[in-house]
mmCIF file of C-alpha atoms in Angstrom:
data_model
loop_
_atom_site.group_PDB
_atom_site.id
_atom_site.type_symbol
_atom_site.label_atom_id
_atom_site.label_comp_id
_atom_site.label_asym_id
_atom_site.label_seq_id
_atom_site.Cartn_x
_atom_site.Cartn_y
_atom_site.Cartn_z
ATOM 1 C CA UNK A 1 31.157 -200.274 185.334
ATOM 2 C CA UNK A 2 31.311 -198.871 181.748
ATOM 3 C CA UNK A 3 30.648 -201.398 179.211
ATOM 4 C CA UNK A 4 31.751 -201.173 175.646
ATOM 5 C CA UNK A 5 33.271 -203.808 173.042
ATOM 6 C CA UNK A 6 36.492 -202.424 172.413
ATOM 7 C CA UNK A 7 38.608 -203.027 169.254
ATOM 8 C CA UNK A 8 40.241 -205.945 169.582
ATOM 9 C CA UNK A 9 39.980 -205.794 173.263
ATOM 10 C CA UNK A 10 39.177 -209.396 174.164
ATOM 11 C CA UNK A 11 35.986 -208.586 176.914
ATOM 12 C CA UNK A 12 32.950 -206.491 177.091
ATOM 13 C CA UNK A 13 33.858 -203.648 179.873
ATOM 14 C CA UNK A 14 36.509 -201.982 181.180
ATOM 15 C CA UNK A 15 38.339 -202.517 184.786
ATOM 16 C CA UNK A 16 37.382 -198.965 185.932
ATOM 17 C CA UNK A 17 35.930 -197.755 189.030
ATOM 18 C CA UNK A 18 32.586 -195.628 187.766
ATOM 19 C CA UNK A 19 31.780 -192.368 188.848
ATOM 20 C CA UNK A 20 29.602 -191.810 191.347
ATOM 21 C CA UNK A 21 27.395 -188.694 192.418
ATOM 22 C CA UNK A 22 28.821 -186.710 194.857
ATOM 23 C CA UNK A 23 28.439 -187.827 198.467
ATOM 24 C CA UNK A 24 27.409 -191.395 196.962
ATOM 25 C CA UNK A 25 29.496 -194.273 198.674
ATOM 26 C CA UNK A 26 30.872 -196.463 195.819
ATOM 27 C CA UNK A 27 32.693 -199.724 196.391
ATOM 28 C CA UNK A 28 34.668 -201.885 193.840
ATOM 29 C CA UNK A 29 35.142 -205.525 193.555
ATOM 30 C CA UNK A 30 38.616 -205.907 191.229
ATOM 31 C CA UNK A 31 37.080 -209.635 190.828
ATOM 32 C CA UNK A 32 34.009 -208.704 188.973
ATOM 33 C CA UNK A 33 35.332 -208.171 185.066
ATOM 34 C CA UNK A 34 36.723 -211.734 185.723
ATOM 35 C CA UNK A 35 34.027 -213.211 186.855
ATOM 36 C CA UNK A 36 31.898 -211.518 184.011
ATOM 37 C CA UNK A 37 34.506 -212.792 181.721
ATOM 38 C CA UNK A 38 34.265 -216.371 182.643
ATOM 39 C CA UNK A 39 30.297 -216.112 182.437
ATOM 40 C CA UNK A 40 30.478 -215.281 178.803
ATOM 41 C CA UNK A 41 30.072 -218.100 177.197
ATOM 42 C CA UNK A 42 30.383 -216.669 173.514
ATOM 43 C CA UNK A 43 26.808 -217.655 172.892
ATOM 44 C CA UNK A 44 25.059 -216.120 169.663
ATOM 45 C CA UNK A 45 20.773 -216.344 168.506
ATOM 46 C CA UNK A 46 20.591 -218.619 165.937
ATOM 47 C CA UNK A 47 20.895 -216.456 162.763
ATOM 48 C CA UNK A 48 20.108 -217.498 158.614
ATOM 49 C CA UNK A 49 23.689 -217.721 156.947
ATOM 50 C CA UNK A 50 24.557 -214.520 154.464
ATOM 51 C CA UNK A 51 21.548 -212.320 156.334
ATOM 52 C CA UNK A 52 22.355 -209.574 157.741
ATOM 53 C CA UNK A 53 21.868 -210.642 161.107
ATOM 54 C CA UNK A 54 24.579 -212.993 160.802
ATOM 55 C CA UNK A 55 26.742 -210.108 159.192
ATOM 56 C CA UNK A 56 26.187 -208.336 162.994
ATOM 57 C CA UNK A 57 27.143 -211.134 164.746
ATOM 58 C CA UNK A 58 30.298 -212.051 162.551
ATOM 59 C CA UNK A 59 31.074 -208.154 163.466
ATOM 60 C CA UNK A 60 30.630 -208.410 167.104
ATOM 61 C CA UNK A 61 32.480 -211.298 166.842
ATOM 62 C CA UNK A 62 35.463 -209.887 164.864
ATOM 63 C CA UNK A 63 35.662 -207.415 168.049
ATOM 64 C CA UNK A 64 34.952 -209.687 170.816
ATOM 65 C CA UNK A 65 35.102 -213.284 170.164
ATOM 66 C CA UNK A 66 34.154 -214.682 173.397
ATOM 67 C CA UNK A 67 31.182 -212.190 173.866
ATOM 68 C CA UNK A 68 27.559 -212.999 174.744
ATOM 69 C CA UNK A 69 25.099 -211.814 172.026
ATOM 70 C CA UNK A 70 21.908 -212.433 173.440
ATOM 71 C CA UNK A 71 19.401 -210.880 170.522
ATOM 72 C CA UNK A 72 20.359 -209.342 167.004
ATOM 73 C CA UNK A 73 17.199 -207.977 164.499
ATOM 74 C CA UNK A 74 15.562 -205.037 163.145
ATOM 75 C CA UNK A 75 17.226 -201.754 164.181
ATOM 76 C CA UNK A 76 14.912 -198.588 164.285
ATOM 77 C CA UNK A 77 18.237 -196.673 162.477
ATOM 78 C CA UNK A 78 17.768 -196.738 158.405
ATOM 79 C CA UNK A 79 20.965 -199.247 157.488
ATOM 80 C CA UNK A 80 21.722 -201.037 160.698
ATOM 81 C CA UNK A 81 20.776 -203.778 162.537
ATOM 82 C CA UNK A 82 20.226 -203.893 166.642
ATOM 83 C CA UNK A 83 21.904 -206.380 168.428
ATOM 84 C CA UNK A 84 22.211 -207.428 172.497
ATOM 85 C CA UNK A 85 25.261 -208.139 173.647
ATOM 86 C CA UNK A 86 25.728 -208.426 177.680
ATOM 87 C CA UNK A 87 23.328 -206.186 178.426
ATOM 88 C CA UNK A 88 24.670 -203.555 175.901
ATOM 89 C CA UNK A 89 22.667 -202.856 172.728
ATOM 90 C CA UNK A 90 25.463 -202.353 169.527
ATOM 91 C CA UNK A 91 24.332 -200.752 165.966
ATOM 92 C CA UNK A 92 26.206 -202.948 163.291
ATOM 93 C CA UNK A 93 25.557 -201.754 159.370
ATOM 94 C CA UNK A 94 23.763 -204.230 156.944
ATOM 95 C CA UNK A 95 26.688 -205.167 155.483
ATOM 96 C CA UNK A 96 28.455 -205.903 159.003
ATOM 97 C CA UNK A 97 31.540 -203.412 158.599
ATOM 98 C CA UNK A 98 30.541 -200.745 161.076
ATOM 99 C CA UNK A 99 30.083 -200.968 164.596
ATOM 100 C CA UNK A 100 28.095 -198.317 166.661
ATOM 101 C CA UNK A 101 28.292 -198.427 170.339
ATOM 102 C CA UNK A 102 25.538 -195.393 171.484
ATOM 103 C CA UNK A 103 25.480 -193.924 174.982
ATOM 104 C CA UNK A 104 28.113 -191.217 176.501
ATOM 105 C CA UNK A 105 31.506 -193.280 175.506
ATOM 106 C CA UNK A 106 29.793 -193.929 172.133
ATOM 107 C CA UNK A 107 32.069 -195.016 169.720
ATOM 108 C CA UNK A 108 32.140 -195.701 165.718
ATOM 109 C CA UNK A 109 34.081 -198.470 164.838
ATOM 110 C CA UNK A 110 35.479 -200.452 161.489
ATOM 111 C CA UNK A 111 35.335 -203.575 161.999
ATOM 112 C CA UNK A 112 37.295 -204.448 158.821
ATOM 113 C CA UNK A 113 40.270 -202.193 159.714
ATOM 114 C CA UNK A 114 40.094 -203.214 163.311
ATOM 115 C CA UNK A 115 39.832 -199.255 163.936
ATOM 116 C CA UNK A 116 37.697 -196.749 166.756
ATOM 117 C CA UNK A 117 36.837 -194.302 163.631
ATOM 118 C CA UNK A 118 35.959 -192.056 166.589
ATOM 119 C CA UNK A 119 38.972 -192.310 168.661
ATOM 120 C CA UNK A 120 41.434 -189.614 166.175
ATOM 121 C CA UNK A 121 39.202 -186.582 167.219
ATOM 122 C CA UNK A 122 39.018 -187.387 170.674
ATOM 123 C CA UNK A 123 42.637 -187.880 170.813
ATOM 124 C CA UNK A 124 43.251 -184.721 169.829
ATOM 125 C CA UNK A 125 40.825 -183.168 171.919
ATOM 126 C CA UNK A 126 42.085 -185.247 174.870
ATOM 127 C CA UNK A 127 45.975 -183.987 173.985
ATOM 128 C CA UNK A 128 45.178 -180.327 173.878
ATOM 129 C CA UNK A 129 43.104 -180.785 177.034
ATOM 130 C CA UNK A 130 46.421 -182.613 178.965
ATOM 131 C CA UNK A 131 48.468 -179.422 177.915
ATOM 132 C CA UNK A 132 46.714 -177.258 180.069
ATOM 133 C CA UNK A 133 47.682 -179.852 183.193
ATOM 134 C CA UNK A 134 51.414 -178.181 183.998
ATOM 135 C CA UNK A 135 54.448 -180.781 184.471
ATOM 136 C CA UNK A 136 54.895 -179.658 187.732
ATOM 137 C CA UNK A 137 51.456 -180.281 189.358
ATOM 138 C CA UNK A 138 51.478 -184.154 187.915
ATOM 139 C CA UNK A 139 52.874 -186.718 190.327
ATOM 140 C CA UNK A 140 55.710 -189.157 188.925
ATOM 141 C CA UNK A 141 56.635 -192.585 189.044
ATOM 142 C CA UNK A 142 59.107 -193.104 186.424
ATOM 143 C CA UNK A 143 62.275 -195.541 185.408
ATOM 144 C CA UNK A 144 65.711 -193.784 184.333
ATOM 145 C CA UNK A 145 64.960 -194.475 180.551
ATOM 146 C CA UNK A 146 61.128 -194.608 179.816
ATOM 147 C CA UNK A 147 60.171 -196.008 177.237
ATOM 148 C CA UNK A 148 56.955 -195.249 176.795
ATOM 149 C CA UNK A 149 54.609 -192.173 179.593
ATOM 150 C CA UNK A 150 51.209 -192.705 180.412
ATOM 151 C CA UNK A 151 48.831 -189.869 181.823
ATOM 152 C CA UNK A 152 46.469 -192.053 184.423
ATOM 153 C CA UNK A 153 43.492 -190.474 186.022
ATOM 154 C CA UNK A 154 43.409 -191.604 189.175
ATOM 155 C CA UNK A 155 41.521 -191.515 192.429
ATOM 156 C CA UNK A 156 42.761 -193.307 196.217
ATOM 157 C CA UNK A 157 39.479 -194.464 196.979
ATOM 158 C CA UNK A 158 39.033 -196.773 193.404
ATOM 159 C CA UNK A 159 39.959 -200.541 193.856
ATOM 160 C CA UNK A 160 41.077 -200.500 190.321
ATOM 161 C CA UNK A 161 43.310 -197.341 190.747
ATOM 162 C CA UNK A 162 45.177 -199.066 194.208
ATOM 163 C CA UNK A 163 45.455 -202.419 192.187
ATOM 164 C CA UNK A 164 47.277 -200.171 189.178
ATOM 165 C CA UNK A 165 49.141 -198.711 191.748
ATOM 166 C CA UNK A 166 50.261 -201.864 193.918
ATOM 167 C CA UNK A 167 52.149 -202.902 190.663
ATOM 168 C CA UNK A 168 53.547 -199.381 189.854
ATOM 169 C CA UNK A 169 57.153 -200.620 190.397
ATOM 170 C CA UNK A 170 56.529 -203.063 187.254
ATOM 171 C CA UNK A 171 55.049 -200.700 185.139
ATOM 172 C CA UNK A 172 58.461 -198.630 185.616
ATOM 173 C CA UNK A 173 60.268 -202.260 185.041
ATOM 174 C CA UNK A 174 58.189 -202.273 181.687
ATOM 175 C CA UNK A 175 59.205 -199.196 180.710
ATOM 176 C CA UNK A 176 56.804 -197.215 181.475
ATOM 177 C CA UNK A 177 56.386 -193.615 182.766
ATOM 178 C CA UNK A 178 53.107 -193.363 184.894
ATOM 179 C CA UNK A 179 52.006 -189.623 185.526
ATOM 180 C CA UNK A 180 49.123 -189.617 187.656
ATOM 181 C CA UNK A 181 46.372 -186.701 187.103
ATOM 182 C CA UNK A 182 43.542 -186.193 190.040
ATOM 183 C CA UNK A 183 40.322 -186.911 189.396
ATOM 184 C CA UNK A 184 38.137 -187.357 192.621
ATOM 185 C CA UNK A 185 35.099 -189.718 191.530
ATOM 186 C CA UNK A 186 32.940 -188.868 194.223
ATOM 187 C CA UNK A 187 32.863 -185.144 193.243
ATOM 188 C CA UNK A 188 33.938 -181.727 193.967
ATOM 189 C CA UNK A 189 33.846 -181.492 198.402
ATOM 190 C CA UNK A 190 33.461 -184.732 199.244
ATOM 191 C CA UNK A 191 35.673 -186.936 201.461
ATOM 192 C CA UNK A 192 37.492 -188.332 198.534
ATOM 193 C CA UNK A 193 38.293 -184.892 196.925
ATOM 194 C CA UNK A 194 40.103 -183.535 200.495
ATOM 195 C CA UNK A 195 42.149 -187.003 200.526
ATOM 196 C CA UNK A 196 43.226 -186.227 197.292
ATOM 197 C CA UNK A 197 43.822 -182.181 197.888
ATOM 198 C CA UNK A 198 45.898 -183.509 201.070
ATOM 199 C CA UNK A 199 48.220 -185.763 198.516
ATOM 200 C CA UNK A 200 48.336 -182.475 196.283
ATOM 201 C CA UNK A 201 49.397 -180.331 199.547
ATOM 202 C CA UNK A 202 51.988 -182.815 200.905
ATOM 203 C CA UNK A 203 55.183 -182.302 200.997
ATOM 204 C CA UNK A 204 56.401 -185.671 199.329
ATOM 205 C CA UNK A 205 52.915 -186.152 196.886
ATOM 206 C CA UNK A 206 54.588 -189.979 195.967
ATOM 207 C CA UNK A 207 54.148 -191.299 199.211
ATOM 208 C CA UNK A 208 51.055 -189.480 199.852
ATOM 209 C CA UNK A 209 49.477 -190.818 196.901
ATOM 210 C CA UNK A 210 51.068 -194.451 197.794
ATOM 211 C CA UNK A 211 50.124 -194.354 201.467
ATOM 212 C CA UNK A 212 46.121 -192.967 200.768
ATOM 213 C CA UNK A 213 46.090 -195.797 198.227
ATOM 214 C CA UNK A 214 47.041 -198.534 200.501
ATOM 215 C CA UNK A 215 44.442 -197.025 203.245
ATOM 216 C CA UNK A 216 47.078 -195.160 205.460
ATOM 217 C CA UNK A 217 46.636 -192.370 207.413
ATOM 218 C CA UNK A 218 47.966 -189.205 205.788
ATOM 219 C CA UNK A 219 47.659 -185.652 207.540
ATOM 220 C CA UNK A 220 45.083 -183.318 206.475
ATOM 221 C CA UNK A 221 46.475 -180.060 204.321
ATOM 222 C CA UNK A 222 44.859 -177.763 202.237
ATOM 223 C CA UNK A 223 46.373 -175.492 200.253
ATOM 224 C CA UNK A 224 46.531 -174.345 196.679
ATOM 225 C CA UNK A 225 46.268 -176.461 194.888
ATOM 226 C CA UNK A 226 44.750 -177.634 190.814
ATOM 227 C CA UNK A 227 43.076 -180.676 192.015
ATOM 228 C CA UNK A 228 39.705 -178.881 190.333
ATOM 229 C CA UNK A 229 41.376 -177.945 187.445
ATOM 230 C CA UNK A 230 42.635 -181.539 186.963
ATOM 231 C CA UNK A 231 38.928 -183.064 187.791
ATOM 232 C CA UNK A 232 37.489 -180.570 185.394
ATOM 233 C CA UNK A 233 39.816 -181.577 182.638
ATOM 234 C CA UNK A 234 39.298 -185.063 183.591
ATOM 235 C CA UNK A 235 35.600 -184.773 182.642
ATOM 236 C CA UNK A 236 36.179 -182.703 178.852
ATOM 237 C CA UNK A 237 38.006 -185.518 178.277
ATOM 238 C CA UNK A 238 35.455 -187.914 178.314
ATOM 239 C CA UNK A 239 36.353 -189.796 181.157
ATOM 240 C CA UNK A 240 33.663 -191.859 183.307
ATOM 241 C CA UNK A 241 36.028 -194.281 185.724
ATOM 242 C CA UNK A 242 39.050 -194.028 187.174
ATOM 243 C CA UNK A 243 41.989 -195.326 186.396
ATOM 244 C CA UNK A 244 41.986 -193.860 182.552
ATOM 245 C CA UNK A 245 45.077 -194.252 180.477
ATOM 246 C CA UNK A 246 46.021 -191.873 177.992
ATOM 247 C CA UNK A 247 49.051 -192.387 175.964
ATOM 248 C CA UNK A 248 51.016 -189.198 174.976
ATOM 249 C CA UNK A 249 48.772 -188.869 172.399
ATOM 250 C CA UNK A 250 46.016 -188.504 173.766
ATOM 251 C CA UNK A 251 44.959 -192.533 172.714
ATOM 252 C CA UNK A 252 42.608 -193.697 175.755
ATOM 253 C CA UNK A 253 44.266 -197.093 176.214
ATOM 254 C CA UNK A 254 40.973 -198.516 179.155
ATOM 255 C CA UNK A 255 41.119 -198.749 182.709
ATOM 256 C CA UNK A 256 42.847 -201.281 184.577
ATOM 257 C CA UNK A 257 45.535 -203.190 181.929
ATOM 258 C CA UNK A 258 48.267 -205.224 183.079
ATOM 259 C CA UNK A 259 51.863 -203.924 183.083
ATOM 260 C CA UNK A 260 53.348 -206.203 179.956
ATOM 261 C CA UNK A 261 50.309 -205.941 178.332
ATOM 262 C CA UNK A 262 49.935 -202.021 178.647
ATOM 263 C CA UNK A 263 53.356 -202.058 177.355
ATOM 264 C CA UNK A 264 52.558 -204.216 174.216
ATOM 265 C CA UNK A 265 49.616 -201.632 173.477
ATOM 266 C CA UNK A 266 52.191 -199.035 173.760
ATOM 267 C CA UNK A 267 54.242 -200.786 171.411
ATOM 268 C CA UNK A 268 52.405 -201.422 168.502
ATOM 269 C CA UNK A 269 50.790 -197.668 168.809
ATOM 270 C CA UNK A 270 54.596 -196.732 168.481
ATOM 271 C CA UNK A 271 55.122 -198.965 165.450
ATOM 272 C CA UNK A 272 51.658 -198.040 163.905
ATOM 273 C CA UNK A 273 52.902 -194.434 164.513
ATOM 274 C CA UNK A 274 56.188 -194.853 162.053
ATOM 275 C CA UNK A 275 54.374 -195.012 158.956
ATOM 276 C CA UNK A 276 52.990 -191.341 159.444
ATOM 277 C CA UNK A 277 56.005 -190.327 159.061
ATOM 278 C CA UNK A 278 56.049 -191.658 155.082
ATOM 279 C CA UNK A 279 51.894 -190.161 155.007
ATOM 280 C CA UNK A 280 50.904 -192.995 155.959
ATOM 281 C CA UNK A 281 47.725 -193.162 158.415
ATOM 282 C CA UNK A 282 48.354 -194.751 161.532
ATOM 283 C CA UNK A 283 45.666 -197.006 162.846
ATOM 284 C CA UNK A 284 43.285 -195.021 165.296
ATOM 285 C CA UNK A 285 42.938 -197.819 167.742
ATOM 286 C CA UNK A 286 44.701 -200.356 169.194
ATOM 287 C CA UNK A 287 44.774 -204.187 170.295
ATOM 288 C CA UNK A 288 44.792 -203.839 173.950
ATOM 289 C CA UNK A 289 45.389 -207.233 175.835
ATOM 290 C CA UNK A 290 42.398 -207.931 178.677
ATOM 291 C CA UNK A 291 43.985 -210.251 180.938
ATOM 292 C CA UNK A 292 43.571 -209.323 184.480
ATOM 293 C CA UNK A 293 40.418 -206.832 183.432
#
């Protein structure tokens, strides 16, 4: 499980199935963010008013209210101060407006603006990357009139990915466009990859994908296919888990997120969006809802 405090998320990690080497069995339990969530308690160290330790916390805090902070003090960065928070240690500045999360999904944030400073570049990067994926080797579930498409990373073996998927018909209710990429978690060869190159290879890839999600039998094929290509990209773009939702933008919206609440994040990244239009700058991350996480 990747853990990070997400702007204005609500919780400490993601619902996302992690990684694992290849050959590695990996199983998920879809109850484990919620029973994470109800063990934070939104406890803090007991910190002098106006220090800057209390300027970390009221940080952390204007992310995550309900978080665990377990330690805050000294930092061996020039300007910041170290804090614990559910097993996660956060950088927050002196003066408790920016928010460094260090590790491979490191992230900058502003804590005033509510914003992932980092999250503009890697859109863009993420964008270009999706380009490169042609419409035609993406598989489709989408309503007559979308409102909103999604690009999902997905894998048939992730608990997260088959809960995302059970609900698929009310994501498409929402609005929603859901174009699912491939990205094999256990690696390149393994059992997981040729499930997923057999749902490439079949003739109707919807219900190949839906029937290898809901642990059906689905004949072995092989053929060409870009289920590499589509793993490769997967990992340029950052990603560690499966499911991860990218907007059209390239904005990486978590893993799992409930279908009204993805399409409330969708929403207000389409309303932040307008101003740009006037030279505005739209906000570079968004309030995404945790329930269900």
């Amino acid at each position: 499980m990747k853990r990070i405090i997400f702007a204005v998320l609500g919780a400490i990690s993601l619902s996302a199935c992690a990684q694992a080497p290849q050959g590695a069995a990996a199983k998920s339990d879809p109850a484990a963010p919620a029973k994470t969530a109800a063990a934070a308690k939104g406890s803090a160290p007991e910190v002098k008013a106006g220090s800057a330790d209390a300027l970390a916390v009221e940080a952390i805090r204007q992310l995550n209210p309900n978080v665990s902070i377990d330690k805050v003090g000294p930092s061996p960065v020039p300007g910041f101060r170290e804090a614990l928070a559910q097993g996660q240690v956060v950088y927050v500045s002196d003066d408790g407006r920016y928010l460094f999360l260090p590790g491979s999904g490191g992230a900058l944030f502003d804590t005033q603006a509510k914003k992932n400073l980092s999250e503009s570049s890697l859109a863009g990067m993420r964008k270009d990357l999706l380009k490169t994926i042609p419409a035609s080797e993406r598989i489709v579930f989408a309503p007559a009139n979308p409102k909103h498409t999604v690009t999902i990373f997905t894998d048939v073996e992730c608990g997260y990915c088959r809960k995302l998927h059970s609900e698929i018909a009310e994501y498409n209710r929402q609005g929603i466009a859901v174009e699912y990429l491939a990205f094999p978690r256990m690696g390149i060869g393994s059992e997981d990859y040729k499930k997923m190159v057999s749902v490439w290879c079949a003739a109707d890839r919807r219900k190949a994908l839906t029937d290898a999600k809901s642990e059906q039998s689905i004949p072995n094929k092989d053929c060409k296919n870009t289920v590499t290509m589509q793993y490769n990209v997967g990992q340029r773009a950052g990603l560690t888990g499966t499911p991860m939702i990218l907007t059209s933008e390239g904005i990486q919206l978590g893993g799992y997120v409930p279908p009204a609440q993805l399409r409330e994040a969708l929403d207000k990244i389409a309303a932040d969006a307008k101003p740009a239009a006037s030279g505005a700058k739209p906000t570079a991350a968004v309030a995404v809802p945790t329930g269900g996480r």
